[in-house]
PDB file of C-alpha atoms in Angstrom:
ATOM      1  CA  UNK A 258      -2.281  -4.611 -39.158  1.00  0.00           C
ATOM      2  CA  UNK A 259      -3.876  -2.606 -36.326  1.00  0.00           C
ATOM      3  CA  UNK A 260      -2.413  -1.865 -32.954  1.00  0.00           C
ATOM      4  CA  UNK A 261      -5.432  -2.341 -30.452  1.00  0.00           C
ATOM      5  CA  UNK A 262      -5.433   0.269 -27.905  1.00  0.00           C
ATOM      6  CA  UNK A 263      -5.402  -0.761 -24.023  1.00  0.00           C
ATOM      7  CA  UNK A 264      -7.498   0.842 -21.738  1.00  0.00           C
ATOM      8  CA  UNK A 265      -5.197   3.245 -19.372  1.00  0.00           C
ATOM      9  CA  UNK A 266      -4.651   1.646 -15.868  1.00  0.00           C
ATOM     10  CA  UNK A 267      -6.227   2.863 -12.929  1.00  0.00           C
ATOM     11  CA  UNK A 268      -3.852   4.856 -10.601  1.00  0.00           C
ATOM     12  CA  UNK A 269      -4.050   3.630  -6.899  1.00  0.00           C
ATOM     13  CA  UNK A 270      -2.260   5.599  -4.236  1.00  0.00           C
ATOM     14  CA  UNK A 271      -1.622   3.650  -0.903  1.00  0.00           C
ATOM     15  CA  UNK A 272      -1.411   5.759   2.000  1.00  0.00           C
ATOM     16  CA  UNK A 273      -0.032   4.778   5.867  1.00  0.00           C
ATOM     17  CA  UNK A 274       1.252   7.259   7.907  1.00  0.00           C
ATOM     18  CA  UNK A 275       5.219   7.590   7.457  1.00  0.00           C
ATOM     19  CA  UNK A 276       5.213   5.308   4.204  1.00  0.00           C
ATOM     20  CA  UNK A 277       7.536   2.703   5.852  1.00  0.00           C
ATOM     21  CA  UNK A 278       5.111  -0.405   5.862  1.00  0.00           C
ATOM     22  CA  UNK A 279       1.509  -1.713   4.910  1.00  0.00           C
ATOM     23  CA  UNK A 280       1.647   1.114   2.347  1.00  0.00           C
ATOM     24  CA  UNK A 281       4.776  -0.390   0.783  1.00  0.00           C
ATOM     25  CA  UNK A 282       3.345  -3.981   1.049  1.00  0.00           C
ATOM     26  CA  UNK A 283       0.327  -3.019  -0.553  1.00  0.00           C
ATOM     27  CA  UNK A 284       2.498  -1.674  -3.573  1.00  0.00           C
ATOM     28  CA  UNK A 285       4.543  -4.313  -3.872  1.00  0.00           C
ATOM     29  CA  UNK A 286       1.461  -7.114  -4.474  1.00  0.00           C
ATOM     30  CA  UNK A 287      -0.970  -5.461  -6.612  1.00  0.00           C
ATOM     31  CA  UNK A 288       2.345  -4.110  -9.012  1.00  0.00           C
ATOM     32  CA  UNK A 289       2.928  -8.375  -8.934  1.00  0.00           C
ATOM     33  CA  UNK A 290      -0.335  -9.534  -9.106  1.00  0.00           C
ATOM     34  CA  UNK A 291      -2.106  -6.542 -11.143  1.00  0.00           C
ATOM     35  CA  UNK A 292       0.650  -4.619 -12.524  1.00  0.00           C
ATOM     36  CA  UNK A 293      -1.104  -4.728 -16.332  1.00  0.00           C
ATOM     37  CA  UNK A 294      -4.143  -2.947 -14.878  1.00  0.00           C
ATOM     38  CA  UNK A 295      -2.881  -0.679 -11.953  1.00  0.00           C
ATOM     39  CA  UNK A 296      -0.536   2.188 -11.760  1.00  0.00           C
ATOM     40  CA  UNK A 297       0.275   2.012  -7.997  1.00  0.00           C
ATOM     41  CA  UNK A 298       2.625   4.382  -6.260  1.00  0.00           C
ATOM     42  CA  UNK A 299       2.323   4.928  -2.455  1.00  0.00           C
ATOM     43  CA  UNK A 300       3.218   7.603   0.543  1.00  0.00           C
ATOM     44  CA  UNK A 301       2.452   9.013   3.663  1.00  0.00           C
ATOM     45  CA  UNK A 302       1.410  12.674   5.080  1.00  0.00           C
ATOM     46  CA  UNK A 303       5.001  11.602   6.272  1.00  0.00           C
ATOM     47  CA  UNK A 304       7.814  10.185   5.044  1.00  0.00           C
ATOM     48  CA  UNK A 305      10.540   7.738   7.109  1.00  0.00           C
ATOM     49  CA  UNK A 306      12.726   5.081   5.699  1.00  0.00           C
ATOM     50  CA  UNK A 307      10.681   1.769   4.595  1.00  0.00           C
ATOM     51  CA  UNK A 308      10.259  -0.390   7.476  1.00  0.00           C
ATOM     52  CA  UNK A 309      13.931  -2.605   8.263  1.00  0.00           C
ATOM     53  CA  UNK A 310      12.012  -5.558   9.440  1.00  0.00           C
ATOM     54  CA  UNK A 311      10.056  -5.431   6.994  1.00  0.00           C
ATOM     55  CA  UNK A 312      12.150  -5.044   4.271  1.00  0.00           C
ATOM     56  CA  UNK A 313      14.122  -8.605   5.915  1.00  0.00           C
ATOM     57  CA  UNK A 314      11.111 -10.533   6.893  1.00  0.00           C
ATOM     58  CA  UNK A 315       9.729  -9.823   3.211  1.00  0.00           C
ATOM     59  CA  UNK A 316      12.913 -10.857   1.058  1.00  0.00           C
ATOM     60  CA  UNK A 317      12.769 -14.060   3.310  1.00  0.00           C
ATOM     61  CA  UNK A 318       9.546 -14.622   2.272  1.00  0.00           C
ATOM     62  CA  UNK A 319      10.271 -14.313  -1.136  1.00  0.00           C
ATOM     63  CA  UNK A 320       9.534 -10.801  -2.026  1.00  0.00           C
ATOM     64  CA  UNK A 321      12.206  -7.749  -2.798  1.00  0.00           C
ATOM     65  CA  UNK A 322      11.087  -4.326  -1.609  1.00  0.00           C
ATOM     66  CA  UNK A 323      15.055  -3.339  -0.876  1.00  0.00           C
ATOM     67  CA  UNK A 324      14.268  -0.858  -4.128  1.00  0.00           C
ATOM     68  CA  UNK A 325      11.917   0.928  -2.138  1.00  0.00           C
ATOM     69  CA  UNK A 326      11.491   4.211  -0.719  1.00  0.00           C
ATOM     70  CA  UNK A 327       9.482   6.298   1.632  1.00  0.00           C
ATOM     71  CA  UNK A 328       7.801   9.174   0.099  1.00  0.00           C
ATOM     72  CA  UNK A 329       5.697  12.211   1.636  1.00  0.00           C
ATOM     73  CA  UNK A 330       2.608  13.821  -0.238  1.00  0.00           C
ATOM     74  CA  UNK A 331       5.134  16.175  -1.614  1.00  0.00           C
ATOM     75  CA  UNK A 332       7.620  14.127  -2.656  1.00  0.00           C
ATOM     76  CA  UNK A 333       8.567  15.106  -6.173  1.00  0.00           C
ATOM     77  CA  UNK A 334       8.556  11.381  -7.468  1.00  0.00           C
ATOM     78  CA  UNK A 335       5.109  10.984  -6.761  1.00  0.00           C
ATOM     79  CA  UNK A 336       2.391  11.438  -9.514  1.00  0.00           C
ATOM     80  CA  UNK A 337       0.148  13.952  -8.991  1.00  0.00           C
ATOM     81  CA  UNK A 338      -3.037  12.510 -10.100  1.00  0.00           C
ATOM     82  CA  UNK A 339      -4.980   9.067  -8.777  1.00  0.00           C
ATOM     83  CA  UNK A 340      -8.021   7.356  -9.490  1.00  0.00           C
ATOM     84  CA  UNK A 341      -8.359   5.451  -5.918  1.00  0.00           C
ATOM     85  CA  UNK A 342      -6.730   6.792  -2.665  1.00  0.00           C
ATOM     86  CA  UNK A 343      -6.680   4.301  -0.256  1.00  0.00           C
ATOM     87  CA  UNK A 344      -5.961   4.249   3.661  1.00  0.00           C
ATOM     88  CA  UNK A 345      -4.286   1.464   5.145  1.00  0.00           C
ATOM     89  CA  UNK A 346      -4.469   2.703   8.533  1.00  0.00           C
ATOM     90  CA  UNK A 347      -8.025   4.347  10.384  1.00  0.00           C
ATOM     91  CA  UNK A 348      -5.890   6.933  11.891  1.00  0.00           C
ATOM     92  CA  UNK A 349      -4.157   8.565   9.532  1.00  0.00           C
ATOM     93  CA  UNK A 350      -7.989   8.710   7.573  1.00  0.00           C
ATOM     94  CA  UNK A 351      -9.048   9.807  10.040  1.00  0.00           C
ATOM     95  CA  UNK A 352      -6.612  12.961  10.536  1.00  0.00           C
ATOM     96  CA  UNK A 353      -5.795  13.583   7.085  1.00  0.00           C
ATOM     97  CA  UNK A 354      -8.924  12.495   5.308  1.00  0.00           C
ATOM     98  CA  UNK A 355      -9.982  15.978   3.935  1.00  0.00           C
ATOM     99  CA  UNK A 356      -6.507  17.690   3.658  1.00  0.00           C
ATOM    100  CA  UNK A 357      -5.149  15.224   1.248  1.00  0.00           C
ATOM    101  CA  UNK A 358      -3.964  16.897  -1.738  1.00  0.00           C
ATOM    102  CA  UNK A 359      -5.222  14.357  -3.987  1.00  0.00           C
ATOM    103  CA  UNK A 360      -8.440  14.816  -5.188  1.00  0.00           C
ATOM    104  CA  UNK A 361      -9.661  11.204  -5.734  1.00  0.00           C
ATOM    105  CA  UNK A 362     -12.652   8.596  -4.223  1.00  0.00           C
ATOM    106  CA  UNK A 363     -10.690   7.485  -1.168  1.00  0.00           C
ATOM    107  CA  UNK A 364     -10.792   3.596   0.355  1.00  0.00           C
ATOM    108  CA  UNK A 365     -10.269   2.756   4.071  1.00  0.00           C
ATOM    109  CA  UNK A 366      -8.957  -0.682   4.850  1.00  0.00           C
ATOM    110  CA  UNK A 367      -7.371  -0.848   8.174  1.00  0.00           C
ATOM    111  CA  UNK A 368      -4.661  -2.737   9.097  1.00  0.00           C
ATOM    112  CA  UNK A 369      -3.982  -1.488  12.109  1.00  0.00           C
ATOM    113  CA  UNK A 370      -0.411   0.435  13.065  1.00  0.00           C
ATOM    114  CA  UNK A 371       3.334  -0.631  13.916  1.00  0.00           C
ATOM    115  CA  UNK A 372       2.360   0.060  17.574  1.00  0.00           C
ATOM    116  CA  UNK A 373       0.652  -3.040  17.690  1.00  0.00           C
ATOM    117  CA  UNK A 374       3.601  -5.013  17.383  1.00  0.00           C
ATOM    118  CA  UNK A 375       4.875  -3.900  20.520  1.00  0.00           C
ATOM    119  CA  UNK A 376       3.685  -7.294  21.885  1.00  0.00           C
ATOM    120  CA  UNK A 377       6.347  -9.099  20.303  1.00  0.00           C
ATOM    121  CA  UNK A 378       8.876  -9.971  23.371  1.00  0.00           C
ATOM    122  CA  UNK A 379      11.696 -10.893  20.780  1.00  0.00           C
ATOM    123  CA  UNK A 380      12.897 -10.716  17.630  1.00  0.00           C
ATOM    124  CA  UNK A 381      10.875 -14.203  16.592  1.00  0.00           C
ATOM    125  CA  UNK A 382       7.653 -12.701  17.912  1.00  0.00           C
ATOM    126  CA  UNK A 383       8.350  -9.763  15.932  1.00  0.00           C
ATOM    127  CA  UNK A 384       8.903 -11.476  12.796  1.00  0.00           C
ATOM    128  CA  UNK A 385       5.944 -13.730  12.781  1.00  0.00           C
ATOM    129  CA  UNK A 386       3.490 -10.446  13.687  1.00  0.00           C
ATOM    130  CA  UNK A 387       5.433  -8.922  10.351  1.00  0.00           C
ATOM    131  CA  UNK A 388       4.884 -11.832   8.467  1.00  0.00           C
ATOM    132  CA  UNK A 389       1.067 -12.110   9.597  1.00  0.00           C
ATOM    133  CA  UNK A 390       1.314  -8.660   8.052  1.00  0.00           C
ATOM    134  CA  UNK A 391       2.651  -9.427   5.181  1.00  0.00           C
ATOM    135  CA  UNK A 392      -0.160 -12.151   4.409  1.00  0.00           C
ATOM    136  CA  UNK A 393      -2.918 -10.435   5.442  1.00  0.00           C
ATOM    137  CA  UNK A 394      -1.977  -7.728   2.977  1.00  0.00           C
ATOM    138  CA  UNK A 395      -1.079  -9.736   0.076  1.00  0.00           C
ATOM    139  CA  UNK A 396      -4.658 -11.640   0.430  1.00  0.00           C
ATOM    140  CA  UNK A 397      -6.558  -8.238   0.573  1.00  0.00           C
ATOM    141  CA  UNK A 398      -4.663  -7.305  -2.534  1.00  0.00           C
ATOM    142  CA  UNK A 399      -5.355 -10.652  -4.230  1.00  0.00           C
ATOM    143  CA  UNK A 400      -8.845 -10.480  -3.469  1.00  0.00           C
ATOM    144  CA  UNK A 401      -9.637  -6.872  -3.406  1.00  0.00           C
ATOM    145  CA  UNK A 402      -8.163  -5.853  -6.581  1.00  0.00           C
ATOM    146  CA  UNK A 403      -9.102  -8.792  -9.040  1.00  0.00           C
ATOM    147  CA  UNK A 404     -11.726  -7.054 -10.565  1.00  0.00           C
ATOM    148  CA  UNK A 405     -11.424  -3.470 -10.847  1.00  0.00           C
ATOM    149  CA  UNK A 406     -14.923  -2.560 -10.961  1.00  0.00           C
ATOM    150  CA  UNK A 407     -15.545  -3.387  -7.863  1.00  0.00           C
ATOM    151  CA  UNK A 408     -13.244  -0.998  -6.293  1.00  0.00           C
ATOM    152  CA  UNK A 409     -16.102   1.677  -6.996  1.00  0.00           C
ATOM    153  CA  UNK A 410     -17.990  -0.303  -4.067  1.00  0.00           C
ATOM    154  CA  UNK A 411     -15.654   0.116  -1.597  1.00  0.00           C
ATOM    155  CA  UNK A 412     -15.504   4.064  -1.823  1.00  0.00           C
ATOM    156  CA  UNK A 413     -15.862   5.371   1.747  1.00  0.00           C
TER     157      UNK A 413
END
């Protein structure tokens, strides 16, 4: 009997500024959803703690990123090779774009920063603008990363 050999799986690198939110969302959904076809780490140009809100508003939802941590470009954890490097927020593209240490195609989907929850006036406010988040990313990953072919498309 013959073993069939699987194709390697592509290694994705999410990138937001500090690592502490729509870097760690991304992660979390396409290792869920795709985790037999992706490799997916992700970090920052800085590192922080992962996002405390987010962390609660997501294991009320249903989803467990307590394992998580926040990693900078240098972190030693972090493979040093990707496929796909791809920018969750038009800022930090914008500022790091061609310093990046990786050496990969890069992707720019923005989902804006944790500055623009600073309309939430409470604590509910607050969690429904995470939890619009949290949607919004999971969706993207759903759709976006489906067929892995087309992430060669998307290339900025």
């Amino acid at each position: 009997m013959f073993k069939r050999k699987s194709a390697p799986k592509i290694r994705l690198l999410f990138v937001d500024e500090n690592n502490d939110l729509q870097s760690n969302i991304a992660e979390y959904f396409v290792k869920e959803m795709y985790g037999d076809l992706y490799e997916v780490s992700s970090a920052g140009p800085k590192s922080d703690c992962v996002d405390c809100e987010l962390i609660s508003v997501m294991y009320q939802l249903g989803y467990d990123i307590r394992s998580y941590t926040s990693m900078d470009f240098g972190h030693e954890d972090l493979p040093k090779g990707f496929d796909y490097v791809i920018f969750l927020e038009k800022s930090t593209y914008d500022r790091v774009k061609d310093d990046i240490p990786f050496k990969a195609p890069q992707i720019l989907h923005d989902f804006g920063r944790k500055e623009n929850f600073e309309k939430a006036t409470d604590d509910v406010e607050l969690y429904e603008c995470i939890k619009q988040l949290v949607e919004n990313v999971g969706e993207w990953c759903k759709s976006t990363f489906a067929d892995p072919e087309a992430l060669k498309t998307m290339v900025v």
